[in-house]
mmCIF file of C-alpha atoms (C1' of nucleotides) and ligand atoms in Angstrom:
data_model
loop_
_atom_site.group_PDB
_atom_site.id
_atom_site.type_symbol
_atom_site.label_atom_id
_atom_site.label_comp_id
_atom_site.label_asym_id
_atom_site.label_seq_id
_atom_site.Cartn_x
_atom_site.Cartn_y
_atom_site.Cartn_z
ATOM 1 C CA MET A 149 -38.527 51.970 -15.004
ATOM 2 C CA ASN A 150 -39.243 55.548 -13.965
ATOM 3 C CA ILE A 151 -36.981 58.174 -12.472
ATOM 4 C CA ASN A 152 -37.745 57.009 -8.960
ATOM 5 C CA ASP A 153 -36.594 53.507 -9.766
ATOM 6 C CA LEU A 154 -33.406 54.849 -11.329
ATOM 7 C CA THR A 155 -32.769 57.056 -8.297
ATOM 8 C CA ASN A 156 -33.176 54.078 -6.019
ATOM 9 C CA LYS A 157 -30.780 52.023 -8.103
ATOM 10 C CA LEU A 158 -28.113 54.659 -7.627
ATOM 11 C CA LYS A 159 -28.779 54.874 -3.889
ATOM 12 C CA GLU A 160 -28.589 51.099 -3.517
ATOM 13 C CA LYS A 161 -25.119 51.215 -5.006
ATOM 14 C CA ASN A 162 -24.044 54.195 -2.893
ATOM 15 C CA ILE A 163 -23.656 56.389 -5.936
ATOM 16 C CA LYS A 164 -24.734 59.895 -5.040
ATOM 17 C CA VAL A 165 -27.728 61.005 -7.011
ATOM 18 C CA SER A 166 -27.280 63.888 -9.419
ATOM 19 C CA PHE A 167 -29.242 65.318 -12.305
ATOM 20 C CA GLN A 168 -26.587 64.255 -14.813
ATOM 21 C CA ARG A 169 -26.326 60.695 -13.495
ATOM 22 C CA ILE A 170 -30.074 60.244 -13.613
ATOM 23 C CA LYS A 171 -30.125 61.553 -17.155
ATOM 24 C CA VAL A 172 -27.447 59.104 -18.303
ATOM 25 C CA LEU A 173 -29.213 56.197 -16.626
ATOM 26 C CA GLU A 174 -32.519 57.316 -18.086
ATOM 27 C CA TYR A 175 -30.931 57.529 -21.522
ATOM 28 C CA LEU A 176 -29.638 53.965 -21.278
ATOM 29 C CA ASN A 177 -33.030 52.848 -20.041
ATOM 30 C CA ASN A 178 -34.816 54.421 -23.004
ATOM 31 C CA ASN A 179 -32.216 53.603 -25.676
ATOM 32 C CA ARG A 180 -31.570 49.896 -25.699
ATOM 33 C CA THR A 181 -29.175 50.238 -28.629
ATOM 34 C CA HIS A 182 -25.893 49.792 -26.750
ATOM 35 C CA PRO A 183 -24.924 53.410 -27.368
ATOM 36 C CA THR A 184 -21.412 54.836 -27.407
ATOM 37 C CA VAL A 185 -20.332 57.758 -25.242
ATOM 38 C CA ASP A 186 -20.627 60.042 -28.246
ATOM 39 C CA GLN A 187 -24.172 58.992 -28.991
ATOM 40 C CA ILE A 188 -25.167 59.590 -25.387
ATOM 41 C CA TYR A 189 -23.359 62.913 -25.344
ATOM 42 C CA ASN A 190 -24.761 64.185 -28.629
ATOM 43 C CA ASP A 191 -28.325 63.362 -27.671
ATOM 44 C CA LEU A 192 -28.241 64.571 -24.078
ATOM 45 C CA HIS A 193 -26.306 67.674 -24.974
ATOM 46 C CA LEU A 194 -29.247 68.916 -27.034
ATOM 47 C CA GLU A 195 -31.302 68.954 -23.877
ATOM 48 C CA ILE A 196 -28.626 69.849 -21.329
ATOM 49 C CA THR A 197 -26.352 72.348 -23.022
ATOM 50 C CA SER A 198 -23.956 72.561 -20.102
ATOM 51 C CA LEU A 199 -23.298 68.817 -20.090
ATOM 52 C CA SER A 200 -19.674 67.772 -20.363
ATOM 53 C CA ARG A 201 -18.363 64.699 -22.104
ATOM 54 C CA THR A 202 -16.161 64.071 -19.079
ATOM 55 C CA THR A 203 -19.232 63.752 -16.886
ATOM 56 C CA ILE A 204 -20.581 61.044 -19.172
ATOM 57 C CA TYR A 205 -17.312 59.146 -18.956
ATOM 58 C CA ASN A 206 -17.201 59.551 -15.164
ATOM 59 C CA THR A 207 -20.802 58.501 -14.789
ATOM 60 C CA LEU A 208 -20.523 55.478 -17.049
ATOM 61 C CA ASN A 209 -17.356 54.349 -15.307
ATOM 62 C CA ALA A 210 -19.131 54.560 -11.964
ATOM 63 C CA LEU A 211 -22.179 52.727 -13.289
ATOM 64 C CA VAL A 212 -20.060 49.946 -14.783
ATOM 65 C CA GLU A 213 -17.960 49.716 -11.627
ATOM 66 C CA SER A 214 -21.089 49.329 -9.514
ATOM 67 C CA GLY A 215 -22.565 46.700 -11.793
ATOM 68 C CA LEU A 216 -25.597 48.760 -12.775
ATOM 69 C CA VAL A 217 -24.449 48.920 -16.387
ATOM 70 C CA LYS A 218 -22.535 46.491 -18.554
ATOM 71 C CA LEU A 219 -19.584 47.506 -20.718
ATOM 72 C CA ILE A 220 -19.679 45.979 -24.187
ATOM 73 C CA THR A 221 -16.375 45.643 -26.053
ATOM 74 C CA ILE A 222 -17.661 44.051 -29.238
ATOM 75 C CA ASP A 223 -16.323 47.061 -31.135
ATOM 76 C CA ASP A 224 -12.593 47.118 -31.548
ATOM 77 C CA ASN A 225 -12.259 50.825 -30.885
ATOM 78 C CA THR A 226 -15.236 52.198 -28.960
ATOM 79 C CA SER A 227 -16.889 51.209 -25.723
ATOM 80 C CA ARG A 228 -20.619 50.594 -25.667
ATOM 81 C CA TYR A 229 -22.956 50.430 -22.717
ATOM 82 C CA ASP A 230 -25.935 48.250 -21.853
ATOM 83 C CA ILE A 231 -28.379 48.775 -19.007
ATOM 84 C CA ASP A 232 -29.467 45.151 -19.346
ATOM 85 C CA THR A 233 -26.975 43.326 -17.153
ATOM 86 C CA ARG A 234 -28.640 39.930 -17.405
ATOM 87 C CA ASN A 235 -26.713 37.297 -19.320
ATOM 88 C CA HIS A 236 -27.399 37.595 -23.026
ATOM 89 C CA GLY A 237 -25.419 37.525 -26.246
ATOM 90 C CA HIS A 238 -24.629 40.372 -28.621
ATOM 91 C CA PHE A 239 -24.628 40.174 -32.402
ATOM 92 C CA LYS A 240 -23.003 43.016 -34.332
ATOM 93 C CA CYS A 241 -23.995 43.464 -37.952
ATOM 94 C CA GLN A 242 -20.891 44.322 -39.944
ATOM 95 C CA THR A 243 -22.983 46.212 -42.476
ATOM 96 C CA CYS A 244 -25.419 48.403 -40.524
ATOM 97 C CA LYS A 245 -23.323 48.273 -37.303
ATOM 98 C CA ASN A 246 -26.413 47.611 -35.198
ATOM 99 C CA ILE A 247 -25.956 45.428 -32.161
ATOM 100 C CA TYR A 248 -28.699 42.896 -31.508
ATOM 101 C CA ASP A 249 -29.406 41.048 -28.290
ATOM 102 C CA PHE A 250 -30.013 37.332 -28.326
ATOM 103 C CA LYS A 251 -30.723 34.730 -25.694
ATOM 104 C CA VAL A 252 -27.882 32.389 -24.936
ATOM 105 C CA ASN A 253 -27.463 29.862 -22.188
ATOM 106 C CA ILE A 254 -24.166 31.246 -20.962
ATOM 107 C CA ASP A 255 -24.281 29.313 -17.723
ATOM 108 C CA SER A 256 -24.071 26.093 -19.671
ATOM 109 C CA LEU A 257 -20.678 27.278 -20.869
ATOM 110 C CA SER A 258 -18.885 26.972 -17.557
ATOM 111 C CA GLU A 259 -16.263 24.461 -18.527
ATOM 112 C CA LYS A 260 -14.449 22.137 -16.158
ATOM 113 C CA GLU A 261 -11.231 23.654 -17.459
ATOM 114 C CA LEU A 262 -12.152 26.787 -15.499
ATOM 115 C CA LYS A 263 -13.144 25.097 -12.268
ATOM 116 C CA ASP A 264 -10.398 26.899 -10.322
ATOM 117 C CA PHE A 265 -11.099 30.252 -11.940
ATOM 118 C CA GLU A 266 -13.271 32.837 -10.247
ATOM 119 C CA ILE A 267 -15.559 34.097 -13.001
ATOM 120 C CA ASN A 268 -16.926 37.620 -12.642
ATOM 121 C CA SER A 269 -18.354 38.280 -16.080
ATOM 122 C CA LYS A 270 -19.247 36.396 -19.222
ATOM 123 C CA ASP A 271 -19.690 37.854 -22.679
ATOM 124 C CA VAL A 272 -20.738 36.250 -25.929
ATOM 125 C CA TYR A 273 -20.128 38.307 -29.072
ATOM 126 C CA PHE A 274 -21.134 37.241 -32.570
ATOM 127 C CA LYS A 275 -20.491 39.181 -35.763
ATOM 128 C CA GLY A 276 -21.976 38.860 -39.204
ATOM 129 C CA ILE A 277 -24.796 40.192 -41.349
ATOM 130 C CA CYS A 278 -28.263 40.832 -39.995
ATOM 131 C CA PRO A 279 -31.433 39.853 -41.905
ATOM 132 C CA ASN A 280 -32.162 43.460 -42.873
ATOM 133 C CA CYS A 281 -28.789 43.764 -44.542
ATOM 134 C CA SER A 282 -28.628 40.342 -46.199
ATOM 135 C CA ILE A 283 -31.647 40.887 -48.457
ATOM 136 C CA MET B 721 4.838 25.328 -37.793
ATOM 137 C CA ASN B 722 8.031 26.390 -39.509
ATOM 138 C CA ILE B 723 8.789 29.352 -41.753
ATOM 139 C CA ASN B 724 7.821 27.389 -44.834
ATOM 140 C CA ASP B 725 4.394 26.679 -43.422
ATOM 141 C CA LEU B 726 3.924 30.315 -42.518
ATOM 142 C CA THR B 727 5.026 31.389 -45.997
ATOM 143 C CA ASN B 728 2.521 29.036 -47.553
ATOM 144 C CA LYS B 729 -0.248 30.352 -45.338
ATOM 145 C CA LEU B 730 0.402 33.846 -46.639
ATOM 146 C CA LYS B 731 0.501 32.638 -50.247
ATOM 147 C CA GLU B 732 -2.768 30.750 -49.845
ATOM 148 C CA LYS B 733 -4.417 33.981 -48.769
ATOM 149 C CA ASN B 734 -2.786 36.012 -51.565
ATOM 150 C CA ILE B 735 -0.836 38.096 -49.090
ATOM 151 C CA LYS B 736 2.535 38.880 -50.597
ATOM 152 C CA VAL B 737 5.357 37.354 -48.610
ATOM 153 C CA SER B 738 7.778 39.709 -46.917
ATOM 154 C CA PHE B 739 10.386 39.430 -44.203
ATOM 155 C CA GLN B 740 8.334 41.574 -41.828
ATOM 156 C CA ARG B 741 5.092 39.672 -42.375
ATOM 157 C CA ILE B 742 6.805 36.360 -41.799
ATOM 158 C CA LYS B 743 8.336 37.712 -38.616
ATOM 159 C CA VAL B 744 4.979 38.886 -37.271
ATOM 160 C CA LEU B 745 3.348 35.565 -38.096
ATOM 161 C CA GLU B 746 6.272 33.704 -36.564
ATOM 162 C CA TYR B 747 5.975 35.826 -33.437
ATOM 163 C CA LEU B 748 2.292 34.994 -33.067
ATOM 164 C CA ASN B 749 3.098 31.348 -33.674
ATOM 165 C CA ASN B 750 5.734 31.297 -30.934
ATOM 166 C CA ASN B 751 3.931 33.559 -28.435
ATOM 167 C CA ARG B 752 0.510 32.185 -27.700
ATOM 168 C CA THR B 753 -0.170 34.946 -25.195
ATOM 169 C CA HIS B 754 -2.575 37.037 -27.290
ATOM 170 C CA PRO B 755 -0.040 39.866 -27.532
ATOM 171 C CA THR B 756 -0.764 43.531 -28.173
ATOM 172 C CA VAL B 757 0.797 45.513 -31.007
ATOM 173 C CA ASP B 758 3.201 47.047 -28.531
ATOM 174 C CA GLN B 759 4.370 43.715 -27.207
ATOM 175 C CA ILE B 760 4.985 42.476 -30.732
ATOM 176 C CA TYR B 761 6.734 45.699 -31.667
ATOM 177 C CA ASN B 762 8.955 45.861 -28.608
ATOM 178 C CA ASP B 763 10.105 42.286 -28.980
ATOM 179 C CA LEU B 764 10.637 42.245 -32.729
ATOM 180 C CA HIS B 765 12.243 45.667 -32.720
ATOM 181 C CA LEU B 766 15.144 44.292 -30.677
ATOM 182 C CA GLU B 767 15.930 41.959 -33.539
ATOM 183 C CA ILE B 768 14.875 44.126 -36.485
ATOM 184 C CA THR B 769 15.903 47.651 -35.617
ATOM 185 C CA SER B 770 14.405 49.159 -38.753
ATOM 186 C CA LEU B 771 10.940 47.742 -38.018
ATOM 187 C CA SER B 772 8.126 50.249 -37.912
ATOM 188 C CA ARG B 773 5.066 50.097 -35.720
ATOM 189 C CA THR B 774 2.982 50.988 -38.755
ATOM 190 C CA THR B 775 4.145 47.833 -40.497
ATOM 191 C CA ILE B 776 2.919 45.778 -37.566
ATOM 192 C CA TYR B 777 -0.482 47.452 -37.730
ATOM 193 C CA ASN B 778 -0.651 46.981 -41.508
ATOM 194 C CA THR B 779 0.421 43.373 -41.262
ATOM 195 C CA LEU B 780 -1.970 42.482 -38.462
ATOM 196 C CA ASN B 781 -4.860 44.164 -40.246
ATOM 197 C CA ALA B 782 -4.110 42.118 -43.359
ATOM 198 C CA LEU B 783 -3.783 38.913 -41.354
ATOM 199 C CA VAL B 784 -7.076 39.516 -39.545
ATOM 200 C CA GLU B 785 -8.813 40.495 -42.790
ATOM 201 C CA SER B 786 -7.659 37.274 -44.423
ATOM 202 C CA GLY B 787 -8.753 35.145 -41.496
ATOM 203 C CA LEU B 788 -5.256 33.898 -40.668
ATOM 204 C CA VAL B 789 -5.310 35.666 -37.306
ATOM 205 C CA LYS B 790 -8.119 36.435 -34.891
ATOM 206 C CA LEU B 791 -8.642 39.853 -33.334
ATOM 207 C CA ILE B 792 -9.435 39.684 -29.620
ATOM 208 C CA THR B 793 -11.310 42.636 -28.112
ATOM 209 C CA ILE B 794 -11.556 41.382 -24.539
ATOM 210 C CA ASP B 795 -9.576 44.455 -23.480
ATOM 211 C CA ASP B 796 -11.517 47.662 -23.510
ATOM 212 C CA ASN B 797 -8.687 49.726 -24.916
ATOM 213 C CA THR B 798 -6.151 47.577 -26.750
ATOM 214 C CA SER B 799 -6.460 45.025 -29.521
ATOM 215 C CA ARG B 800 -4.935 41.616 -29.045
ATOM 216 C CA TYR B 801 -4.134 38.981 -31.629
ATOM 217 C CA ASP B 802 -4.403 35.199 -31.700
ATOM 218 C CA ILE B 803 -2.963 32.879 -34.331
ATOM 219 C CA ASP B 804 -5.315 30.159 -33.112
ATOM 220 C CA THR B 805 -8.467 30.822 -35.122
ATOM 221 C CA ARG B 806 -10.321 27.726 -34.004
ATOM 222 C CA ASN B 807 -13.331 28.331 -31.799
ATOM 223 C CA HIS B 808 -12.281 28.662 -28.181
ATOM 224 C CA GLY B 809 -13.046 30.921 -25.265
ATOM 225 C CA HIS B 810 -10.839 33.540 -23.623
ATOM 226 C CA PHE B 811 -10.567 34.232 -19.917
ATOM 227 C CA LYS B 812 -8.897 37.449 -18.807
ATOM 228 C CA CYS B 813 -7.543 37.601 -15.274
ATOM 229 C CA GLN B 814 -8.309 41.027 -13.859
ATOM 230 C CA THR B 815 -5.290 40.795 -11.561
ATOM 231 C CA CYS B 816 -2.370 39.528 -13.666
ATOM 232 C CA LYS B 817 -4.014 40.532 -16.979
ATOM 233 C CA ASN B 818 -3.106 37.204 -18.559
ATOM 234 C CA ILE B 819 -5.514 35.820 -21.100
ATOM 235 C CA TYR B 820 -6.174 32.098 -20.903
ATOM 236 C CA ASP B 821 -7.692 29.885 -23.588
ATOM 237 C CA PHE B 822 -10.425 27.458 -22.704
ATOM 238 C CA LYS B 823 -12.498 24.976 -24.617
ATOM 239 C CA VAL B 824 -16.080 25.943 -25.151
ATOM 240 C CA ASN B 825 -18.720 24.397 -27.355
ATOM 241 C CA ILE B 826 -19.540 27.599 -29.178
ATOM 242 C CA ASP B 827 -21.452 25.822 -31.916
ATOM 243 C CA SER B 828 -23.993 24.716 -29.351
ATOM 244 C CA LEU B 829 -24.753 28.386 -28.820
ATOM 245 C CA SER B 830 -26.332 29.042 -32.200
ATOM 246 C CA GLU B 831 -29.763 30.066 -31.076
ATOM 247 C CA LYS B 832 -32.903 29.855 -33.136
ATOM 248 C CA GLU B 833 -33.294 33.573 -32.555
ATOM 249 C CA LEU B 834 -30.405 34.052 -34.992
ATOM 250 C CA LYS B 835 -31.601 31.665 -37.680
ATOM 251 C CA ASP B 836 -31.842 34.467 -40.261
ATOM 252 C CA PHE B 837 -28.498 36.003 -39.277
ATOM 253 C CA GLU B 838 -25.347 35.195 -41.202
ATOM 254 C CA ILE B 839 -22.745 34.526 -38.519
ATOM 255 C CA ASN B 840 -19.110 35.164 -39.434
ATOM 256 C CA SER B 841 -17.407 35.041 -36.058
ATOM 257 C CA LYS B 842 -18.132 33.979 -32.518
ATOM 258 C CA ASP B 843 -16.310 35.098 -29.402
ATOM 259 C CA VAL B 844 -16.698 34.078 -25.794
ATOM 260 C CA TYR B 845 -14.978 36.305 -23.237
ATOM 261 C CA PHE B 846 -14.899 35.629 -19.512
ATOM 262 C CA LYS B 847 -13.274 37.821 -16.890
ATOM 263 C CA GLY B 848 -12.328 37.128 -13.310
ATOM 264 C CA ILE B 849 -9.418 35.919 -11.206
ATOM 265 C CA CYS B 850 -7.132 33.117 -12.278
ATOM 266 C CA PRO B 851 -5.980 30.370 -9.870
ATOM 267 C CA ASN B 852 -2.473 31.852 -9.605
ATOM 268 C CA CYS B 853 -3.891 35.147 -8.415
ATOM 269 C CA SER B 854 -6.603 33.816 -6.100
ATOM 270 C CA ILE B 855 -4.231 32.057 -3.704
ATOM 271 C "C1'" DA C 325 18.079 46.345 -66.721
ATOM 272 C "C1'" DA C 326 13.900 49.021 -66.809
ATOM 273 C "C1'" DT C 327 9.401 49.427 -65.298
ATOM 274 C "C1'" DA C 328 5.400 48.782 -62.590
ATOM 275 C "C1'" DT C 329 3.446 47.508 -58.327
ATOM 276 C "C1'" DA C 330 3.335 46.898 -53.635
ATOM 277 C "C1'" DA C 331 5.475 47.137 -48.859
ATOM 278 C "C1'" DT C 332 7.925 49.641 -45.424
ATOM 279 C "C1'" DT C 333 9.044 53.524 -42.862
ATOM 280 C "C1'" DG C 334 8.628 57.878 -40.164
ATOM 281 C "C1'" DT C 335 5.854 61.446 -39.068
ATOM 282 C "C1'" DA C 336 1.663 63.791 -38.557
ATOM 283 C "C1'" DA C 337 -3.156 63.455 -37.699
ATOM 284 C "C1'" DT C 338 -7.181 61.465 -35.570
ATOM 285 C "C1'" DC C 339 -10.107 59.413 -32.195
ATOM 286 C "C1'" DA C 340 -11.301 57.667 -27.654
ATOM 287 C "C1'" DT C 341 -10.289 58.164 -23.096
ATOM 288 C "C1'" DT C 342 -8.149 59.961 -18.853
ATOM 289 C "C1'" DA C 343 -5.859 63.541 -15.836
ATOM 290 C "C1'" DC C 344 -6.327 67.534 -13.612
ATOM 291 C "C1'" DA C 345 -7.615 71.824 -11.591
ATOM 292 C "C1'" DA C 346 -11.101 75.323 -11.072
ATOM 293 C "C1'" DA C 347 -15.817 76.195 -10.190
ATOM 294 C "C1'" DG C 348 -20.185 74.658 -8.655
ATOM 295 C "C1'" DT C 349 -23.420 71.928 -5.546
ATOM 296 C "C1'" DA C 350 -25.272 69.774 -1.546
ATOM 297 C "C1'" DG C 351 -25.144 68.271 3.128
ATOM 298 C "C1'" DT C 352 -23.597 68.998 7.942
ATOM 299 C "C1'" DA C 353 -21.972 71.221 12.006
ATOM 300 C "C1'" DT C 354 -21.722 75.373 14.322
ATOM 301 C "C1'" DA D 407 -28.211 81.350 8.379
ATOM 302 C "C1'" DT D 408 -23.020 80.750 7.857
ATOM 303 C "C1'" DA D 409 -19.009 78.288 7.435
ATOM 304 C "C1'" DC D 410 -17.089 73.968 6.475
ATOM 305 C "C1'" DT D 411 -16.507 69.830 4.000
ATOM 306 C "C1'" DA D 412 -16.851 66.518 0.589
ATOM 307 C "C1'" DC D 413 -18.234 65.485 -3.796
ATOM 308 C "C1'" DT D 414 -19.623 66.524 -8.676
ATOM 309 C "C1'" DT D 415 -19.306 68.895 -12.834
ATOM 310 C "C1'" DT D 416 -16.937 71.248 -16.292
ATOM 311 C "C1'" DG D 417 -13.328 72.573 -19.721
ATOM 312 C "C1'" DT D 418 -8.987 71.896 -21.211
ATOM 313 C "C1'" DA D 419 -4.799 69.527 -21.644
ATOM 314 C "C1'" DA D 420 -2.541 65.166 -21.911
ATOM 315 C "C1'" DT D 421 -2.235 60.381 -23.152
ATOM 316 C "C1'" DG D 422 -2.498 56.190 -25.801
ATOM 317 C "C1'" DA D 423 -3.973 53.509 -29.677
ATOM 318 C "C1'" DT D 424 -4.638 53.601 -34.347
ATOM 319 C "C1'" DT D 425 -4.769 55.478 -39.040
ATOM 320 C "C1'" DA D 426 -3.379 58.652 -42.971
ATOM 321 C "C1'" DC D 427 -0.042 59.915 -45.875
ATOM 322 C "C1'" DA D 428 3.992 60.653 -48.640
ATOM 323 C "C1'" DA D 429 8.720 59.370 -49.437
ATOM 324 C "C1'" DT D 430 11.652 55.544 -49.801
ATOM 325 C "C1'" DT D 431 12.658 50.806 -50.537
ATOM 326 C "C1'" DA D 432 11.727 46.199 -52.029
ATOM 327 C "C1'" DT D 433 9.637 42.819 -55.127
ATOM 328 C "C1'" DA D 434 7.800 41.082 -59.423
ATOM 329 C "C1'" DT D 435 7.295 41.462 -64.449
ATOM 330 C "C1'" DT D 436 8.730 42.627 -68.948
HETATM 331 MN MN1 MN E 450 -27.618 43.941 -24.764
HETATM 332 MN MN1 MN E 451 -6.724 32.158 -27.769
HETATM 333 ZN ZN1 ZN E 452 -27.431 45.013 -40.593
HETATM 334 ZN ZN1 ZN E 453 -4.101 36.103 -12.633
#
DNA sequence: AATATAATTGTAATCATTACAAAGTAGTAT
DNA sequence: ATACTACTTTGTAATGATTACAATTATATT
């Protein structure tokens, strides 16, 4: 995805295009690590010295609200963000703290118990030790 | 589960038994609503005026650490706690904020992609609108 | 009963996030 | 082009959840 694609994504969602918003989207597009606000801020701030943390929060809230970005709450204290909004699971290594994606057939989970519930989002979070850390 | 059972659960996990810890466990046993620290504190504080919020945090951290209680991070800002540690899914209504349990065959999710990962916990979080709120 | 160990409490500190107001930016109508 | 308007960005202050810490209190062991 290039900057044009990202710009169009914003326009489709009626989010006004700005330099900062493009930069945040671009960051998420290039860093598929489910970054925290602080990681995004620290990295982008090197490049854009005027950038404010508040702008990152505002932007991410707008992106999540619009559905362009997914909020990940696998951490108990810090929000993480994922530009990949397709259904997939997240595995957090308790040692190295990395968050891995994995395929999971979430649609097969829809249980009859929830037939009268309107489901807007589904998340599958696993925790444990990743292969790199279990050697 | 009575107080004796709860006491034994603590002993089995080598958590020293105290009045406060029993009360927190008893609260979780009687309130299957996935309460927050504040809900637990506000309710128990009526009965035990000397109770400190810090004790509730300490106790819950010990209970989660030991595996007696499950930490629920379906909220983006507040931890919730569940005495039911069996595998089951959680549905959060975005209107009334209630969190519902539902059966889900989580074991069927173990994907081959994760065959070299050591999995310690699995969580399934859905969000949407519950039947009471969608009328 | 004396001692050692651990739990509880209250307060202060920390961390993530939001609120808010001032300043900046871009588009539109005149 | 200028004035107007609406929106975004920024910096700082405020909030809310959680943890750190030290003094006090309770529990267990000798
Ligand atoms: Mn992901
Ligand atoms: Mn539950
Ligand atoms: Zn790891
Ligand atoms: Zn509801």
